[in-house]
Tab-separated table of C-alpha atoms and ligand atoms in Angstrom:
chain	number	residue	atom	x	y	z
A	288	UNK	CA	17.659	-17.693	-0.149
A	289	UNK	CA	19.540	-20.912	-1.046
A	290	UNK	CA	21.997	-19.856	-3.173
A	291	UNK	CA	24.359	-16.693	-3.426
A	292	UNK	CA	23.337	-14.664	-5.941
A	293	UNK	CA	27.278	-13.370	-6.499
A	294	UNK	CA	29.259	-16.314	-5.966
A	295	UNK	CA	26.545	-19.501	-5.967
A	296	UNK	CA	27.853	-21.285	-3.230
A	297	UNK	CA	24.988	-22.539	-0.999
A	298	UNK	CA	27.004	-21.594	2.125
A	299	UNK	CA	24.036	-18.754	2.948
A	300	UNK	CA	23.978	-18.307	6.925
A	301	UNK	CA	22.455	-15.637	9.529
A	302	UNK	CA	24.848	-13.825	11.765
A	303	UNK	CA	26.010	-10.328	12.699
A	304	UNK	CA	28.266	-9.488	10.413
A	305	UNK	CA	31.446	-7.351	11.803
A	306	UNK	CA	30.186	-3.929	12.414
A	307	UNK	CA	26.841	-4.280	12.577
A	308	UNK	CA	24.228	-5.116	15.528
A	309	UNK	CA	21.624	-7.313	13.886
A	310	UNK	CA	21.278	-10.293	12.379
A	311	UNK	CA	21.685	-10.608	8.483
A	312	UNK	CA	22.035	-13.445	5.728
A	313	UNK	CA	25.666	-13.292	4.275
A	314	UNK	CA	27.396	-15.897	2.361
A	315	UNK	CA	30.063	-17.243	4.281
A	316	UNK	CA	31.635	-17.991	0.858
A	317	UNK	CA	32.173	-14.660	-0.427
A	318	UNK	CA	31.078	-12.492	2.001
A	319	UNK	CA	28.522	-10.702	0.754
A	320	UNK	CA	25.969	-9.487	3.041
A	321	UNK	CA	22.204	-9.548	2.148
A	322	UNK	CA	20.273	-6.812	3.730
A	323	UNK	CA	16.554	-6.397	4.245
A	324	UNK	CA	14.085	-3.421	4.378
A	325	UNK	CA	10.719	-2.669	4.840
A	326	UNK	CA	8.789	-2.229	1.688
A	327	UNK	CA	6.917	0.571	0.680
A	328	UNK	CA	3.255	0.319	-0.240
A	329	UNK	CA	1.641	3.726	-2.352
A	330	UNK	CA	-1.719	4.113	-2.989
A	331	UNK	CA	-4.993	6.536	-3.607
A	332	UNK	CA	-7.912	7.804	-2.461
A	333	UNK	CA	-9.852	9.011	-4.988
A	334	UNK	CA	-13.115	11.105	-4.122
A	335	UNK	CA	-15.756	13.136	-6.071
A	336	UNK	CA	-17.302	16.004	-5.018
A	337	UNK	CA	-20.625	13.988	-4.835
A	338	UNK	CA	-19.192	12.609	-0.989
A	339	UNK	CA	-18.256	9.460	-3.280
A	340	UNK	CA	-14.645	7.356	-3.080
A	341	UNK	CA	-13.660	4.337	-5.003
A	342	UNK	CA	-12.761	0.679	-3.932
A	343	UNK	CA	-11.466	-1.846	-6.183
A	344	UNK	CA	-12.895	-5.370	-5.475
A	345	UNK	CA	-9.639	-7.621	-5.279
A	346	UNK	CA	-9.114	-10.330	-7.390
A	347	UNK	CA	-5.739	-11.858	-6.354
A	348	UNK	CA	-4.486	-12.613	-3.067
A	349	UNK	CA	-4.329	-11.810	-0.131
A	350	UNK	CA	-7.577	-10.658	0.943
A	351	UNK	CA	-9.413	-12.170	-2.634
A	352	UNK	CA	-12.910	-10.658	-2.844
A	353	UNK	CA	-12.347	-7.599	-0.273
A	354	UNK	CA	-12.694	-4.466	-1.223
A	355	UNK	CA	-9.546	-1.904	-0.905
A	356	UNK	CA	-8.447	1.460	-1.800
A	357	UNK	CA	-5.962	1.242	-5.490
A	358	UNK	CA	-2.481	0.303	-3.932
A	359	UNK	CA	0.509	-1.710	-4.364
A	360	UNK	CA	4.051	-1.890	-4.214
A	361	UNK	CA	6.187	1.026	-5.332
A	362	UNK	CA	9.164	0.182	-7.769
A	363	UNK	CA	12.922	0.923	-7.906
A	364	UNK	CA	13.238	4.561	-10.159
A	365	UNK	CA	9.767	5.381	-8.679
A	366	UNK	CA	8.671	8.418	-6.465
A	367	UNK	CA	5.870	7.376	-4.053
A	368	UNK	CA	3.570	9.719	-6.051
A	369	UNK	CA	4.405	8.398	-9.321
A	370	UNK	CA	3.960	4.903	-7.872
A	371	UNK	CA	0.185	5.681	-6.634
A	372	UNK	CA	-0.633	6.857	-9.936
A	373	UNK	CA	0.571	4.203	-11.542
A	374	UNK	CA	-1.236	1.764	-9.381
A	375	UNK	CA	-4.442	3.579	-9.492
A	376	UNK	CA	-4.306	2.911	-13.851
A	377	UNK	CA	-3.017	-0.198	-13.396
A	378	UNK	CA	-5.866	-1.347	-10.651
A	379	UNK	CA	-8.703	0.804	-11.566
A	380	UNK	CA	-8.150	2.341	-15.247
A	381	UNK	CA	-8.674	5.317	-12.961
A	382	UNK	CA	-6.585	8.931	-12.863
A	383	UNK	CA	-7.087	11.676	-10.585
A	384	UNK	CA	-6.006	15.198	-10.167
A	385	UNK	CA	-5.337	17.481	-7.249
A	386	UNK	CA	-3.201	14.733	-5.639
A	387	UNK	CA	-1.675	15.210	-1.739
A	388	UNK	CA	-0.018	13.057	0.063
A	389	UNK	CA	-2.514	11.754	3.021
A	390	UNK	CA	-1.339	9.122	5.441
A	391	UNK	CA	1.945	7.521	6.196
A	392	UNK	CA	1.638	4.656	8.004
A	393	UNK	CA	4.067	2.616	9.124
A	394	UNK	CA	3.315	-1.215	9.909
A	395	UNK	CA	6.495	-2.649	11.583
A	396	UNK	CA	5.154	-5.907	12.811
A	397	UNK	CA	5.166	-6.763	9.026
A	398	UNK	CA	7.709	-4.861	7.894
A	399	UNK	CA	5.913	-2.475	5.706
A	400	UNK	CA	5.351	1.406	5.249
A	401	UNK	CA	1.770	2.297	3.684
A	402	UNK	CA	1.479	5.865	1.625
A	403	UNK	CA	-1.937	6.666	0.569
A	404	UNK	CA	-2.676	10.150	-1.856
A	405	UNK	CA	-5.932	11.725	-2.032
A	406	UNK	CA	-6.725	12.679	-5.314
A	407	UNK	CA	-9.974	13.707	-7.659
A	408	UNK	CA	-11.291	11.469	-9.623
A	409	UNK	CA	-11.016	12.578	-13.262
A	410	UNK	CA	-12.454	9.977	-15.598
A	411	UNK	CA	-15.518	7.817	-15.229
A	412	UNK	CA	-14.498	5.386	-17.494
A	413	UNK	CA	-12.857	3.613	-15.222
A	414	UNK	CA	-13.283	-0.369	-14.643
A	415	UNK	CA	-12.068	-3.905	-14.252
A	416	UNK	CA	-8.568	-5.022	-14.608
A	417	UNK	CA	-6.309	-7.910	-13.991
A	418	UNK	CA	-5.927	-6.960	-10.141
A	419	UNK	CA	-9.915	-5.868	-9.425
A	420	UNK	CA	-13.030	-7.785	-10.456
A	421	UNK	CA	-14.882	-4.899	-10.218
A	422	UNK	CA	-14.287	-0.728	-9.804
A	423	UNK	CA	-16.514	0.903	-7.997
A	424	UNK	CA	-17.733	4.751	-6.442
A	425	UNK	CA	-19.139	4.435	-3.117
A	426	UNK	CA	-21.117	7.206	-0.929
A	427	UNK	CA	-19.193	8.133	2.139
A	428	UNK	CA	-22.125	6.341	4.211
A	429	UNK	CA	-22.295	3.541	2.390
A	430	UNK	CA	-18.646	1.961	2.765
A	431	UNK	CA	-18.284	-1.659	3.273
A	432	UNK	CA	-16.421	-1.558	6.451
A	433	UNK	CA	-16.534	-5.058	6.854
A	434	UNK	CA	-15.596	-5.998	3.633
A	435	UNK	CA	-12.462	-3.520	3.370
A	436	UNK	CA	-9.333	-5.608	2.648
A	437	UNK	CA	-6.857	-4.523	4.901
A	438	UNK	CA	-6.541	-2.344	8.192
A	439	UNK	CA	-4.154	0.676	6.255
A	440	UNK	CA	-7.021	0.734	4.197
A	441	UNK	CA	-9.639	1.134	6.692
A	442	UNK	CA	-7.571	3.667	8.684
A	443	UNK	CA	-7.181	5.685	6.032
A	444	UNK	CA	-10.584	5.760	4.944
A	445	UNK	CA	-11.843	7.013	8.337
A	446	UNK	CA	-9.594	9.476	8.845
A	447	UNK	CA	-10.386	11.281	5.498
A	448	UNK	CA	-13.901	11.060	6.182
A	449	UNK	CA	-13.245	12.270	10.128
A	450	UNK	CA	-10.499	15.418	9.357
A	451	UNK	CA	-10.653	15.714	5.610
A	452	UNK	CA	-6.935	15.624	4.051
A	453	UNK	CA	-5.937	19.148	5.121
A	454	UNK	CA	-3.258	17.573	7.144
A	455	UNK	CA	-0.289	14.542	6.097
A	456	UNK	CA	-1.077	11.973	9.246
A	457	UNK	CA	1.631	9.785	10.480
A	458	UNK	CA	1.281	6.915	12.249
A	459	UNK	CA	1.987	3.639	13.841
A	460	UNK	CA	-0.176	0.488	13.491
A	461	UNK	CA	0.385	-2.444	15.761
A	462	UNK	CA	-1.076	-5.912	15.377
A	463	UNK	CA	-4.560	-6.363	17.036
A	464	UNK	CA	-4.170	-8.885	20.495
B	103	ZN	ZN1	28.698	-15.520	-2.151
């Protein structure tokens, strides 16, 4: 940030501000403080009851050409729920039904919380859109684990296929050493 979005001086500086114990941007002009906070990323897992899930081939960055599960960033006046769905039309021209909330997995090292839903998919008229070169239902033993864009993803994929989604998992994943 170069500028202060309240006042517009340019006097933008990291310190601790009085009460606090971390380090935060505040303008030094008018004291505002600038906070940041993890975002939250919501998402689906749609299956059929052929042992079939869908992956979206991406077609922006990161991770360009890697398949992943319909996701994105939820918005302000959005439940995480309402935000899955939402990205699952917007990715995948896809909607589901029977939706529960799956996996909750927080990603600290870059500041990010993942949600993912299972739900069944309803129609098969789903397909291409701005965000996925291609839409596609894959057999449970036929995943590209390789090609899967990003480790939530893959996590979340296993464990559905290893437990089923009879239980909400929480949990923790670090950056690989
Ligand atoms: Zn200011």
């Amino acid at each position: 940030m170069n500028f202060c979005p309240v006042c517009s001086s340019a006097e933008i500086a990291k310190k601790i501000p009085e009460d606090d114990n971390r380090e935060r941007e505040v303008c030094n002009s008018c004291g505002e403080i600038f906070y940041s906070n993890p975002n939250i990323v919501t998402g689906v897992l749609a299956y059929t009851d052929n042992d079939e899930l869908i992956l979206c081939k991406r077609l922006i960055e990161p991770r360009h050409g890697y398949w992943t599960l319909p996701a994105g960033f939820l918005e302000n006046q959005e439940s995480i729920e309402e935000g899955a769905l939402r990205e699952t039309e917007e990715e995948a021209k896809l909607r589901v039904s029977d939706v529960k909330l799956f996996t909750i997995l927080s990603v600290p090292h870059i500041d990010q919380i993942y949600t993912f839903f299972t739900g069944k998919v309803v129609n098969y008229d789903f397909g291409p859109t701005p965000e996925s070169s291609e839409v596609k239902l894959f057999k449970y033993d036929d995943i590209p684990w390789e090609e899967l864009a990003f480790p939530t993803v893959i996590k979340t994929i296993k464990l559905f296929l290893e437990r089923g989604d009879d239980k909400i998992i929480n949990e923790v994943l670090r950056p690989k050493i």
